[in-house]
Coordinates of C-alpha atoms in Angstrom, one line a residue:
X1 CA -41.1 326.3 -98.5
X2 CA -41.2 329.5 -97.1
X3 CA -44.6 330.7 -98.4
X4 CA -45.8 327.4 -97.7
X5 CA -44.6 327.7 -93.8
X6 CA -46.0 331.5 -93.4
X7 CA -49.7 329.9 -94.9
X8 CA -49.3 327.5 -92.2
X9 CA -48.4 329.9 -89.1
X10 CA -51.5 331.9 -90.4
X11 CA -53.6 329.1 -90.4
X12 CA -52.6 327.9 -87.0
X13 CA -53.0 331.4 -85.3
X14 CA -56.3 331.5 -87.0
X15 CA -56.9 328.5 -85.3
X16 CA -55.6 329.3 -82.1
X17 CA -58.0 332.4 -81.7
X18 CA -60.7 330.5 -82.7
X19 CA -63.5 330.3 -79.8
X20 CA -64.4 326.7 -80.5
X21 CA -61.1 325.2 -80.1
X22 CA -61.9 323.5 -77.5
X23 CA -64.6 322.3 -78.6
X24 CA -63.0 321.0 -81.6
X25 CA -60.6 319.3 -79.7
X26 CA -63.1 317.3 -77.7
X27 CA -64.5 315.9 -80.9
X28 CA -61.2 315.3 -82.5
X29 CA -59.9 313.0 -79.0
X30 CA -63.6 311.7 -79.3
X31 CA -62.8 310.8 -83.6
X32 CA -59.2 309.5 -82.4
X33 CA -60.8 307.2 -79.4
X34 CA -63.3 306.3 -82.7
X35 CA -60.6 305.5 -84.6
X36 CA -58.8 303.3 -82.1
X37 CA -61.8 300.8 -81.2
X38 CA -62.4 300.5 -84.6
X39 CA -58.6 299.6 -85.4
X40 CA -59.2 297.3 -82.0
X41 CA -62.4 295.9 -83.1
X42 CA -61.1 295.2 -86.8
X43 CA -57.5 293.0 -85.2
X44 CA -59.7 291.3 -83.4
X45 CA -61.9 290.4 -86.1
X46 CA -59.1 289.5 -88.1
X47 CA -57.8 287.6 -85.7
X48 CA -61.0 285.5 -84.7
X49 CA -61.8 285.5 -88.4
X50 CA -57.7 283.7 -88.8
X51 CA -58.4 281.6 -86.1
X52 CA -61.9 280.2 -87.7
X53 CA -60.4 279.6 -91.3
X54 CA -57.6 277.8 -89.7
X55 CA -60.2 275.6 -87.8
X56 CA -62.5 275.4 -90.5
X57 CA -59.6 274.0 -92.9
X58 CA -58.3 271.7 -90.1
X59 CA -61.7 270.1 -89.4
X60 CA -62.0 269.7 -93.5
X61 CA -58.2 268.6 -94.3
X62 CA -57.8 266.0 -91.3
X63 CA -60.8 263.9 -92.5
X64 CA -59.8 264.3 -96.0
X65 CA -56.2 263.2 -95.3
X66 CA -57.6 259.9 -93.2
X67 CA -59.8 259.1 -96.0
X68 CA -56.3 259.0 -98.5
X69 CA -54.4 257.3 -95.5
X70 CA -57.0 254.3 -95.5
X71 CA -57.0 254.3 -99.4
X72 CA -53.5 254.1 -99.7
X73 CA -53.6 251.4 -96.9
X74 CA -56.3 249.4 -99.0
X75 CA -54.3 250.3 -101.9
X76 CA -51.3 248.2 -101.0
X77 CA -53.6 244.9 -100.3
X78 CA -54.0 245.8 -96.6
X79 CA -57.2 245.1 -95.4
X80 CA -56.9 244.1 -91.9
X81 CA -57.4 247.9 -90.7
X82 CA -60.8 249.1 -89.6
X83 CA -62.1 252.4 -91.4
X84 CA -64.8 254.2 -89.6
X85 CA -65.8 257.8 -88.8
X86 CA -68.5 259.1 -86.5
X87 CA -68.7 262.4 -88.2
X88 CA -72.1 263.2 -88.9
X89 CA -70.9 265.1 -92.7
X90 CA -70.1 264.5 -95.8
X91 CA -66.8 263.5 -95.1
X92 CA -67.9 260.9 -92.3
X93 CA -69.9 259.5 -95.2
X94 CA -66.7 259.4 -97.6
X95 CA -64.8 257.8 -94.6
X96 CA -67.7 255.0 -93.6
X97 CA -68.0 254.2 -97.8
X98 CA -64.7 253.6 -97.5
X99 CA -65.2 251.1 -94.8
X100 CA -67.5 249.5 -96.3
X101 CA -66.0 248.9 -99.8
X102 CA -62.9 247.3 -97.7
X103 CA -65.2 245.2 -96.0
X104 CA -66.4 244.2 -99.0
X105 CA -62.9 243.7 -100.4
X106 CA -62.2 241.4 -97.1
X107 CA -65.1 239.1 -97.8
X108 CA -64.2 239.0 -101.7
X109 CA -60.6 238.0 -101.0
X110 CA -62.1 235.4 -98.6
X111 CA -64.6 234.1 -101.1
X112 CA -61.1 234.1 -103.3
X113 CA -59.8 232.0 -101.2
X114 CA -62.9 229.5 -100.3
X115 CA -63.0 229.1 -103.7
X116 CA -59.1 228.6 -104.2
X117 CA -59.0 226.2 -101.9
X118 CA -62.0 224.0 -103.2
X119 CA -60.5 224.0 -106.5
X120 CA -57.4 222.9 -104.8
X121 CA -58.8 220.5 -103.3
X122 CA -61.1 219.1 -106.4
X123 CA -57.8 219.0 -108.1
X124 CA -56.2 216.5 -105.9
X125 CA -59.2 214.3 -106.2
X126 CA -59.6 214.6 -110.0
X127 CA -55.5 213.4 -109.4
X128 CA -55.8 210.6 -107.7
X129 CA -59.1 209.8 -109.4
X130 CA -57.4 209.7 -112.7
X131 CA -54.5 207.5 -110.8
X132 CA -56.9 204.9 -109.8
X133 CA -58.5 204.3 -113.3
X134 CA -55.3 204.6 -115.3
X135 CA -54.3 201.3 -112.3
X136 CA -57.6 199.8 -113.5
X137 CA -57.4 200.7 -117.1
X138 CA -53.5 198.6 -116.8
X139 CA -55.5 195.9 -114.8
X140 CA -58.4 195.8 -117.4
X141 CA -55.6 195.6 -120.0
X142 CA -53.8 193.1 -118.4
X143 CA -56.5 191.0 -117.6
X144 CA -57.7 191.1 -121.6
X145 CA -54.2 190.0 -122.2
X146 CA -54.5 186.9 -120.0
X147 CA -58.3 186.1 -122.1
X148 CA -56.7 186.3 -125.5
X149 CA -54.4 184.0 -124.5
X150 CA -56.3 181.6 -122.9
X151 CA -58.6 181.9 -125.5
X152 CA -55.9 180.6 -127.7
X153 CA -55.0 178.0 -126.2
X154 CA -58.5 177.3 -125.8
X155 CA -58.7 177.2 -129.8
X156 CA -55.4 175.3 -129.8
X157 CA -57.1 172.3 -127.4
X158 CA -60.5 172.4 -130.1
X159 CA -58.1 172.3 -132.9
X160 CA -56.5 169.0 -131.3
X161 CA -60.2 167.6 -130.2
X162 CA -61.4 168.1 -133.7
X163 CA -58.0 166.3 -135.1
X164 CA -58.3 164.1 -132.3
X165 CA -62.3 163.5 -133.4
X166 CA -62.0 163.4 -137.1
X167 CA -59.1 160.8 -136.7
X168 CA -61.3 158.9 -134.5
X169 CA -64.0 158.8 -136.9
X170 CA -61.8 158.0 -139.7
X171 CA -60.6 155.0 -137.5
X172 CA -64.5 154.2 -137.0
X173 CA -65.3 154.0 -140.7
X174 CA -62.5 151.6 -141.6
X175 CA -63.5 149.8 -138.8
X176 CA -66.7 149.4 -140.0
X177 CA -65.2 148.6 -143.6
X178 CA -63.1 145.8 -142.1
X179 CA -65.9 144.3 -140.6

């Protein structure tokens, strides 16, 4: 306030007289140009320091969101896309495992699928394997048929012969008798 003003005014007309005024001057433009290249040196740190993180993060999240891309791709049973990286980090290395693993994946689904198709085709000849002996087994069967029965007519024509003989030789004795 007003006492505070007056201690002012006294202290600025002390200044005023003083004989190294301009002295202190000089060093307080010299402390103010100071001030400003540091305040100019620190922006531009900032700045080059914003600009690095941003590339920094950029060369880590790009790879890292490929990687997911050709997981998910994998993921849903595509496996016809090629993975690769020619990074030389970590990340590179995450990126060519992944290739890999699908290229496994590709030559596991086409061992599947070998294998798929020789048990397909082992079926159909187990098929018409089993076809052609149950037509034998029928013909066998058939065939047996036939045999028992000419078998029993066979028995049927001894029968007779040995009717046929014993009457014969019963007709031989009383011939013999009568003569």
């Amino acid at each position: 306030t007003v006492e505070q003003m007056s201690v002012d005014v006294a202290t600025f007309l002390q200044w005023a007289g003083d004989p190294h005024m301009e002295q202190r001057k000089s060093t307080g433009l010299q402390v103010l140009g100071f001030l400003l290249i540091l305040s100019v040196l620190l922006l531009s740190g900032l700045a080059l320091g914003s600009l690095m993180a941003w590339s920094i993060a950029r060369s880590v999240t790009a790879p890292v969101h490929e990687a997911v891309k050709a997981a998910e791709v994998i993921a849903s049973g595509d496996l016809s896309h090629s993975v690769s990286s020619q990074r030389g980090d970590e990340l590179g290395d995450l990126l060519r495992t992944i290739g890999r693993m699908q290229d496994s994946l590709r030559t596991l689904v086409g061992q599947v699928r070998t294998s798929t198709d020789s048990i397909g085709t082992a079926s159909v000849e187990i098929a018409t394997g089993n076809h052609d002996l149950s037509v034998r087994t029928e013909q066998t069967a058939s065939n047996l048929q036939q045999a028992a029965s000419s078998m029993e007519q066979l028995n049927g024509t001894v029968k007779q012969s040995a009717d046929s003989a014993r009457q014969a030789n019963q007709l031989a004795a009383s011939a013999a008798e009568v003569a």
